[in-house]
XYZ file of C-alpha atoms in Angstrom:
565
model
C 46.540 54.307 -32.893
C 45.642 50.799 -31.957
C 41.989 50.045 -31.639
C 40.898 49.571 -28.028
C 39.547 46.107 -27.370
C 36.018 46.139 -26.045
C 35.138 43.911 -23.149
C 31.697 42.330 -23.263
C 29.600 43.019 -20.228
C 28.456 39.880 -18.407
C 24.821 39.025 -18.863
C 22.723 38.082 -15.888
C 19.619 35.951 -15.953
C 16.368 37.771 -15.467
C 14.495 37.516 -12.196
C 11.779 35.582 -14.040
C 14.393 33.036 -15.110
C 15.696 32.680 -11.535
C 12.187 32.211 -10.200
C 11.452 29.572 -12.829
C 14.687 27.745 -12.020
C 13.838 27.783 -8.303
C 10.345 26.492 -8.944
C 11.836 23.976 -11.372
C 14.064 22.653 -8.581
C 11.079 22.268 -6.240
C 8.978 20.584 -8.909
C 11.816 18.160 -9.673
C 11.556 16.907 -6.112
C 7.764 16.861 -6.039
C 7.120 15.200 -9.410
C 8.832 11.888 -8.730
C 7.251 8.481 -8.061
C 9.159 8.292 -4.757
C 7.757 11.593 -3.441
C 4.210 10.669 -4.439
C 4.567 7.246 -2.804
C 5.730 8.894 0.426
C 2.777 11.333 0.423
C 0.355 8.457 -0.175
C 1.966 6.451 2.627
C 1.710 9.371 5.069
C -1.990 9.878 4.244
C -2.693 6.188 4.923
C -0.573 6.379 8.072
C -2.899 9.049 9.464
C -6.113 7.279 8.430
C -5.140 3.862 9.763
C -3.476 4.991 12.976
C -7.009 5.019 14.343
C -8.510 2.031 12.583
C -5.759 -0.402 13.587
C -6.387 0.289 17.270
C -10.169 0.180 16.784
C -9.844 -3.200 15.101
C -7.456 -4.680 17.660
C -9.580 -3.566 20.642
C -12.938 -4.412 19.063
C -13.607 -7.272 21.469
C -12.662 -5.089 24.447
C -14.802 -2.104 23.400
C -17.788 -3.789 21.744
C -17.864 -7.282 23.220
C -17.044 -10.471 21.336
C -20.435 -11.000 19.714
C -20.926 -7.421 18.476
C -17.270 -7.209 17.433
C -17.715 -10.317 15.275
C -20.900 -8.878 13.734
C -19.190 -5.546 12.998
C -16.208 -7.271 11.419
C -18.402 -9.536 9.287
C -20.580 -6.613 8.168
C -17.592 -4.453 7.224
C -15.892 -7.050 5.088
C -19.008 -8.468 3.452
C -19.884 -4.935 2.376
C -16.277 -4.421 1.358
C -16.344 -7.558 -0.775
C -19.610 -6.727 -2.512
C -18.698 -3.134 -3.247
C -15.341 -4.149 -4.755
C -17.311 -4.996 -7.914
C -18.365 -1.349 -8.215
C -15.393 0.524 -6.748
C -13.062 0.107 -9.754
C -15.616 1.818 -11.965
C -16.087 4.631 -9.449
C -12.328 5.090 -9.210
C -11.884 5.125 -12.983
C -14.700 7.662 -13.465
C -14.290 10.006 -10.473
C -10.513 9.806 -10.308
C -8.298 8.318 -7.627
C -7.807 11.388 -5.439
C -11.508 12.185 -5.008
C -12.239 8.483 -4.422
C -9.535 8.352 -1.739
C -11.059 11.374 -0.009
C -14.557 9.868 -0.009
C -13.148 6.636 1.385
C -11.373 8.491 4.197
C -14.606 10.276 5.148
C -16.271 6.884 5.610
C -13.691 5.973 8.273
C -14.584 9.225 10.062
C -18.265 8.267 9.890
C -17.617 4.912 11.581
C -15.707 6.611 14.402
C -18.632 8.979 14.957
C -21.082 6.056 15.036
C -18.891 4.323 17.631
C -18.831 7.438 19.824
C -22.639 7.503 19.758
C -22.726 3.787 20.636
C -20.442 4.281 23.657
C -22.865 6.868 25.026
C -26.282 5.450 24.113
C -25.547 1.721 23.528
C -27.499 1.655 20.230
C -26.036 -1.310 18.360
C -27.838 -0.620 15.090
C -25.934 2.687 14.717
C -22.527 1.051 14.914
C -23.666 -1.695 12.508
C -24.870 0.988 10.099
C -21.481 2.636 10.509
C -19.904 -0.726 9.663
C -21.785 -0.770 6.347
C -20.529 2.732 5.544
C -17.021 1.671 6.556
C -17.120 -1.355 4.254
C -18.125 0.799 1.266
C -15.496 3.402 2.151
C -12.746 0.833 2.628
C -13.478 -0.573 -0.813
C -13.231 2.889 -2.384
C -10.074 3.724 -0.452
C -8.127 0.574 -1.248
C -9.110 0.337 -4.916
C -8.039 3.943 -5.477
C -4.816 3.335 -3.551
C -4.050 0.257 -5.625
C -4.529 2.132 -8.869
C -2.392 5.089 -7.770
C 0.551 3.128 -6.371
C 0.701 0.848 -9.409
C 0.486 3.778 -11.813
C 3.286 5.523 -9.935
C 5.302 2.302 -10.236
C 4.580 2.128 -13.994
C 5.857 5.683 -14.403
C 9.010 4.814 -12.451
C 9.593 1.849 -14.765
C 8.987 3.907 -17.916
C 11.183 6.771 -16.717
C 14.335 4.688 -16.843
C 17.417 5.827 -14.989
C 18.583 4.501 -11.654
C 15.543 5.562 -9.590
C 13.512 3.266 -7.368
C 11.296 0.819 -9.235
C 8.136 -1.180 -8.514
C 9.315 -3.459 -5.717
C 11.035 -0.697 -3.765
C 8.096 1.725 -4.094
C 5.624 -0.919 -2.874
C 7.890 -1.683 0.082
C 8.197 2.011 1.010
C 4.434 2.545 0.892
C 3.765 -0.571 2.934
C 6.282 0.469 5.595
C 4.830 3.982 5.921
C 1.291 2.605 6.027
C 2.056 0.023 8.696
C 3.918 2.609 10.729
C 0.450 3.857 11.646
C 0.029 0.805 13.821
C 3.145 1.694 15.791
C 1.687 5.118 16.515
C -1.694 3.631 17.405
C -0.158 0.852 19.468
C 1.889 3.357 21.445
C -1.256 5.347 22.239
C -3.099 2.171 23.246
C -0.235 0.986 25.474
C -0.536 4.079 27.674
C -4.285 4.530 27.324
C -4.974 1.002 28.568
C -2.527 1.015 31.451
C -4.094 -0.268 34.713
C -4.026 3.194 36.317
C -5.862 4.839 33.403
C -8.510 2.183 32.763
C -9.334 1.434 36.383
C -8.730 -2.289 35.957
C -8.249 -2.611 39.691
C -11.903 -1.740 40.212
C -14.464 -4.333 39.283
C -17.312 -5.024 36.913
C -19.377 -1.942 36.023
C -16.803 0.641 37.154
C -14.035 -1.003 35.150
C -16.219 -1.280 32.063
C -17.262 2.375 32.332
C -13.630 3.471 32.670
C -12.643 1.442 29.603
C -15.398 3.021 27.481
C -14.512 6.463 28.790
C -10.941 6.091 27.622
C -12.126 4.627 24.329
C -14.315 7.697 23.776
C -11.363 10.011 24.362
C -9.183 8.053 21.949
C -11.906 7.907 19.304
C -12.372 11.694 19.481
C -8.658 12.239 18.821
C -8.666 9.595 16.108
C -11.585 11.308 14.339
C -9.569 14.460 13.727
C -6.410 12.548 12.779
C -8.373 10.473 10.260
C -9.962 13.573 8.746
C -6.532 15.172 8.269
C -5.359 11.985 6.520
C -8.376 12.059 4.214
C -7.666 15.679 3.246
C -3.960 14.941 2.716
C -4.708 12.946 -0.452
C -5.285 16.206 -2.326
C -1.546 16.839 -2.029
C -0.962 13.957 -4.431
C -0.101 14.566 -8.080
C -2.273 12.827 -10.630
C -0.549 10.060 -12.603
C -1.077 11.989 -15.849
C 0.690 15.068 -14.442
C 3.468 12.953 -12.927
C 4.032 11.102 -16.188
C 3.993 14.328 -18.198
C 6.643 15.950 -16.024
C 8.774 13.072 -14.722
C 9.446 11.333 -18.033
C 9.897 14.667 -19.833
C 12.394 15.713 -17.182
C 14.324 12.458 -17.615
C 14.521 12.978 -21.386
C 15.440 16.669 -21.169
C 18.081 15.978 -18.534
C 19.711 13.390 -20.792
C 19.688 15.799 -23.739
C 21.208 18.594 -21.647
C 23.960 16.275 -20.462
C 24.821 15.329 -24.046
C 24.856 18.950 -25.141
C 27.101 19.964 -22.262
C 29.567 17.178 -22.969
C 29.645 17.691 -26.737
C 30.018 21.469 -26.562
C 32.369 21.408 -23.520
C 30.220 23.879 -21.617
C 28.823 23.661 -18.091
C 25.349 22.317 -17.543
C 23.333 25.222 -16.106
C 19.744 23.991 -16.074
C 17.252 21.919 -17.946
C 15.718 23.662 -20.920
C 12.459 25.492 -20.272
C 9.640 26.380 -22.667
C 10.149 29.846 -24.205
C 7.498 32.377 -25.189
C 7.554 34.381 -28.405
C 9.188 37.343 -26.617
C 12.113 35.163 -25.616
C 11.190 34.794 -21.941
C 10.777 31.453 -20.281
C 7.243 30.428 -19.453
C 6.080 29.911 -15.892
C 6.640 26.269 -15.005
C 3.724 26.120 -12.594
C 1.292 27.111 -15.334
C 2.622 24.336 -17.562
C 3.269 21.477 -15.183
C 0.819 21.656 -12.310
C -1.908 19.043 -12.736
C -5.098 20.187 -14.413
C -7.149 17.016 -14.189
C -7.439 13.881 -12.128
C -6.297 10.312 -12.618
C -9.339 9.261 -14.557
C -7.408 10.642 -17.519
C -5.340 7.946 -19.101
C -1.664 8.029 -19.923
C -2.491 9.030 -23.481
C -4.554 11.992 -22.311
C -7.959 10.518 -23.122
C -10.636 10.649 -20.467
C -12.345 7.562 -19.157
C -15.586 7.101 -21.057
C -16.921 3.718 -19.926
C -20.213 3.663 -18.053
C -20.572 2.357 -14.515
C -22.196 -0.791 -15.858
C -19.384 -1.423 -18.357
C -16.784 -0.967 -15.630
C -18.601 -3.411 -13.332
C -18.917 -5.995 -16.106
C -15.205 -5.849 -16.839
C -14.442 -6.306 -13.140
C -16.805 -9.292 -12.967
C -15.058 -10.791 -15.993
C -11.955 -11.349 -13.854
C -13.919 -13.946 -11.875
C -13.892 -16.049 -15.042
C -10.142 -15.683 -15.463
C -8.124 -18.866 -15.051
C -5.167 -16.900 -13.748
C -7.150 -15.064 -11.085
C -9.637 -17.709 -9.984
C -7.512 -20.838 -10.205
C -4.024 -19.586 -9.421
C -4.369 -16.476 -7.254
C -7.817 -16.593 -5.609
C -6.777 -18.825 -2.689
C -3.706 -16.708 -1.905
C -5.748 -13.490 -2.066
C -8.417 -15.062 0.175
C -5.738 -16.088 2.673
C -4.526 -12.491 3.157
C -7.860 -11.676 4.799
C -8.903 -15.020 6.264
C -5.893 -15.291 8.574
C -6.201 -11.923 10.325
C -9.407 -12.206 12.404
C -7.886 -15.152 14.243
C -4.512 -13.432 14.671
C -5.627 -9.888 15.565
C -8.920 -10.604 17.320
C -8.949 -14.135 18.705
C -5.346 -15.055 19.527
C -4.273 -11.558 20.593
C -7.212 -10.927 22.924
C -6.863 -14.338 24.582
C -3.090 -14.351 25.184
C -2.379 -10.654 25.897
C -3.970 -8.394 28.480
C -5.227 -4.952 27.440
C -2.010 -3.050 28.116
C 0.257 -5.731 26.705
C -1.824 -5.866 23.524
C -0.779 -2.289 22.722
C 2.857 -3.351 22.983
C 2.232 -6.493 20.934
C 0.584 -4.426 18.191
C 3.766 -2.392 17.964
C 5.752 -5.610 17.578
C 3.334 -7.011 14.997
C 3.435 -3.923 12.817
C 7.152 -3.333 13.310
C 7.561 -6.731 11.706
C 5.245 -5.556 8.905
C 7.480 -2.520 8.336
C 10.620 -4.662 8.288
C 8.980 -7.018 5.810
C 8.173 -4.033 3.574
C 11.867 -3.204 3.300
C 12.868 -6.848 2.862
C 10.349 -7.615 0.114
C 11.201 -4.278 -1.511
C 14.847 -5.342 -1.642
C 13.998 -8.782 -3.007
C 11.821 -7.346 -5.763
C 14.149 -4.405 -6.427
C 16.896 -6.919 -7.164
C 14.610 -8.249 -9.884
C 13.858 -4.744 -11.177
C 17.527 -3.779 -11.406
C 18.438 -6.942 -13.271
C 15.429 -6.924 -15.546
C 15.191 -3.336 -16.771
C 15.243 -3.571 -20.531
C 16.203 -7.155 -21.187
C 13.315 -9.204 -19.787
C 12.437 -10.461 -23.252
C 16.021 -10.974 -24.447
C 17.116 -13.786 -22.189
C 19.782 -15.127 -24.511
C 21.537 -11.793 -24.896
C 22.141 -10.919 -21.258
C 25.896 -11.078 -21.654
C 25.822 -8.706 -24.624
C 23.976 -5.931 -22.772
C 26.052 -2.932 -21.701
C 25.131 -1.592 -18.297
C 25.124 2.180 -18.627
C 23.521 2.948 -15.287
C 26.817 3.716 -13.586
C 27.890 5.880 -16.524
C 24.620 7.770 -16.644
C 24.928 8.840 -13.051
C 28.132 10.657 -14.058
C 26.237 12.186 -17.014
C 28.602 10.929 -19.676
C 26.441 8.727 -21.921
C 22.951 8.953 -23.382
C 20.174 6.732 -22.061
C 19.758 3.276 -23.484
C 17.212 3.037 -26.298
C 13.816 1.768 -25.185
C 13.031 -1.892 -25.459
C 10.912 -2.987 -28.392
C 8.304 -4.349 -25.971
C 6.533 -2.362 -23.239
C 8.222 -2.833 -19.868
C 4.974 -3.562 -18.043
C 3.495 -6.200 -20.315
C 3.789 -9.940 -19.941
C 6.154 -11.500 -22.492
C 4.412 -13.688 -25.025
C 7.081 -16.341 -25.274
C 8.055 -18.796 -22.566
C 11.530 -18.681 -21.067
C 14.149 -20.897 -22.644
C 14.291 -24.412 -21.270
C 16.239 -24.565 -18.055
C 16.464 -20.780 -17.757
C 14.957 -19.002 -14.753
C 14.301 -15.322 -15.277
C 15.100 -12.680 -12.618
C 11.387 -12.015 -12.012
C 10.670 -15.691 -11.510
C 13.590 -16.035 -9.112
C 12.318 -13.036 -7.152
C 8.824 -14.573 -6.934
C 10.207 -17.898 -5.698
C 12.335 -16.152 -3.066
C 9.277 -14.254 -1.841
C 7.197 -17.410 -1.529
C 9.978 -19.268 0.298
C 10.451 -16.485 2.859
C 6.673 -16.159 3.242
C 6.306 -19.902 3.894
C 9.076 -19.969 6.517
C 7.728 -16.986 8.476
C 4.092 -18.128 8.359
C 4.903 -21.713 9.322
C 7.011 -20.674 12.310
C 4.232 -18.393 13.579
C 1.586 -21.091 13.169
C 3.666 -23.708 14.995
C 4.280 -21.404 17.966
C 0.580 -20.496 18.068
C -0.399 -24.161 18.033
C 1.938 -24.832 20.966
C 0.303 -21.973 22.895
C -3.216 -23.162 22.048
C -2.696 -26.744 23.186
C -3.901 -27.122 26.741
C -5.361 -23.605 26.993
C -8.144 -23.756 24.413
C -11.001 -24.060 26.890
C -9.599 -21.773 29.569
C -11.124 -18.308 30.139
C -9.182 -15.187 29.198
C -8.408 -14.433 32.843
C -6.219 -17.556 32.910
C -4.608 -17.194 29.460
C -4.009 -13.427 29.174
C -0.325 -12.629 29.778
C 1.352 -9.457 30.963
C 4.479 -8.297 29.161
C 6.568 -9.115 32.260
C 5.550 -12.799 32.178
C 8.295 -15.031 30.644
C 5.619 -17.252 29.077
C 4.813 -14.438 26.667
C 7.913 -15.099 24.541
C 6.280 -17.799 22.376
C 3.080 -15.870 21.559
C 5.141 -12.716 20.916
C 7.383 -14.462 18.387
C 4.306 -15.927 16.709
C 2.786 -12.448 16.518
C 5.973 -11.022 14.984
C 6.140 -13.826 12.396
C 2.540 -13.200 11.374
C 3.187 -9.487 11.008
C 6.217 -10.158 8.839
C 4.376 -12.646 6.629
C 1.347 -10.369 6.246
C 3.473 -7.520 4.927
C 5.250 -9.944 2.625
C 2.178 -11.557 1.080
C 0.268 -8.306 0.543
C 3.209 -6.565 -1.131
C 3.775 -9.642 -3.266
C 0.105 -9.619 -4.329
C 0.398 -6.009 -5.502
C 3.587 -6.841 -7.357
C 1.849 -9.692 -9.178
C -0.988 -7.376 -10.218
C 1.490 -4.757 -11.396
C 3.281 -7.365 -13.513
C 0.335 -9.183 -15.076
C -1.870 -6.102 -15.512
C 0.724 -3.380 -16.071
C 0.402 -0.542 -18.546
C -3.341 0.082 -18.145
C -4.527 1.995 -15.071
C -8.172 1.009 -15.589
C -7.300 -2.689 -15.806
C -5.061 -2.464 -12.761
C -7.920 -0.840 -10.849
C -10.181 -3.791 -11.699
C -7.481 -6.309 -10.762
C -7.011 -4.578 -7.405
C -10.802 -4.724 -6.989
C -10.712 -8.488 -7.534
C -7.869 -8.874 -5.031
C -9.584 -6.757 -2.390
C -12.875 -8.553 -2.965
C -11.287 -11.947 -2.249
C -9.353 -10.523 0.685
C -12.461 -9.012 2.277
C -14.360 -12.256 1.722
C -11.597 -13.951 3.676
C -11.978 -11.384 6.448
C -15.746 -11.917 6.489
C -15.477 -15.688 6.813
C -12.759 -15.350 9.446
C -14.853 -12.900 11.467
C -17.922 -15.123 11.244
C -15.900 -18.021 12.666
C -14.077 -15.902 15.262
C -16.228 -16.596 18.372
C -14.909 -19.785 19.919
C -18.431 -21.087 20.507
C -18.783 -21.255 16.687
C -15.396 -22.833 15.940
C -12.608 -23.682 18.357
C -9.351 -21.735 18.233
C -7.432 -24.813 17.076
C -10.068 -25.388 14.406
C -9.619 -21.814 13.142
C -5.839 -22.181 13.061
C -6.107 -25.498 11.222
C -8.297 -23.953 8.506
C -5.817 -21.100 8.106
C -2.986 -23.578 7.536
C -4.998 -25.455 4.893
C -5.865 -22.248 3.014
C -2.255 -21.070 3.158
C -0.834 -24.292 1.724
C -3.459 -24.252 -1.022
C -2.813 -20.579 -1.867
C 0.963 -20.870 -2.101
C 0.780 -24.141 -4.025
C -1.610 -22.796 -6.677
C 0.303 -19.528 -7.052
C 3.392 -21.524 -8.032
C 1.537 -22.442 -11.233
C 1.491 -18.768 -12.332
C 4.922 -17.270 -11.728
C 6.136 -14.206 -13.655
C 8.247 -15.002 -16.681
C-alpha cells in the first residue's frame, strides 16, 4: 500500500509579528531625514507666521522710533547671546532649546498686547530683550538639528535627498509662514477693517484694535509651533534607525536575490523565545540630541562651550572670508522690510507684497536645493578621487531595483574637508555648485537694488502719503519686482550659508552648533546696525541702500576666496 504523502500545513505569522511589521512600516516613514526636516519646517512655519507680520508692521503698530529701538534691542541681544546659545544647545539638547526659544516669541507677543492697551514702552522693550535671547536659542538649535539630519542623510547612502535638497525644503516650509501671515495681514488691514477713512485718533485706535486681535491669534499659533518641536526625533535616534535600516534593507535584498525567495520584511531583533521584539521599545528615542553620534553625552561646561564659540572669531576662514557675507544677510533686511516697504506700499498692499517677497523666498529654496543637490548627486563617494571619476560605477539606478549591494564606503568621511587641493585646472562639483549659487545671488540682488534705486530717486524726501502705492497703481510694478528679487536672494544666501557650514564643519554636531552661533551672531549684528540706521533722519534711504551694496560686494568677493573643494 503506497504511503500517503503528507501535505504541510501553511504557517501564519503571529499577531505580534504583524503588529511589529505594521509599526516597522510607520517607523520607516518617520525615521528619515526628509520627514524630520518637514516636521521642523512646519514647527517654524507656525512660530514665524506671527513674527513675520509683527516685524513687517512694526512701524505701523509701534511708530518708527520705537520700532527701530525694538529691532535694535532684539538683534543686539541676539548677537550677544549667540556666544552662549551653542553651549546651551549642546548641553540641554536641541529639542528642549527649541521649545524654550519658541516660548520667548510668545512672551514678546504678550508684552506687545500689554503695550497696545497701556502704552508702556519699557514692557515691549523688555519683551524685545527676551525675544533676542529666545531667537538665539531657537536658531542655534535649528541649525544644529538641520545639519545633523543632513549629515545622517549623507551617511545613509542610497538615492535619498541630501544636504542641499533638505536645506531647500526646510527653507521653503519656513518661509511659507510669511505667505500665511501676509494673507492674514492683507485682509486685516483692508480700509474697511482698519477704519482708514476716518482720521487721526480714530484711525490709530482702529489699527491697534485689529493688531490686538491678530496678536491674540498669533500667540496661540506660536505656542502650538513651540510644542510641535517635541514631535522631532533626536539625531542619535534617527541615526541609529535610519542607517541601520539602510544596511538591513541591502542585506535582505542580497539574501532574497541569492536564495531566489521573495523579500518579505526587514529582519527584526528576536528574543530568546523566538518571538520578535517590539520595535517601539528598541527604536523610539530615549535621549536628546546632546548625545553625540557615538553615544557619548556632552560633557563640556558652559564656559568651555563659550570659549570654543569665541575661538571662531579668530578663524581666518570665518572672520576674513565669511564674516562680511554673514553680516550682509542681516544688514540688508531692515531697509528692505521696514524702510522701503513701509514707504512705497500702503498698509493693505504691504500684506500682498509680503506674500510676493516670501513666495520668492520659497521658490529660491527649491532652486538652491536643486543647484546643491546636483552637487550632492555627483559628489557622493568620489569627492576625494577626482582623477578616477570615469572609473566609478554608478549603482544608484541598480540599487533602486534591489539587484546589487551598496557601494563600499569611502575611505574618508563624507562630511570632512579634503586635505589635498584639487588638481590644477580641475573644478570639483561642490566648487561649481558654489560658484553657480554666487552668480545667481549676485544677479537677483543687483536687479533688486537697481530697481529700488530708481524708485528712491526723486522721492527720498517725500512723506509716506505721497510715496505709498496701492496694489492697483501701475507705478507699483518696479518696487514689486525689487521686493521679489530681494526675497529670492535672501533665501538663496541664507541656504548657501548653511550649506557652507555643513561642508566645512560637518561630522561634529557640537562644532556645527558653534559655527551656526557665529553665523547668527554676525547676522544679528547686521540686523542691529541696519535697524539703528533705519530712521531716515539718521541716514537717508539712498545712503542705506548704498551701504548695503558695498557690504554685498565685499561679502561675495571675500567668500570667493574660500570655496568648497
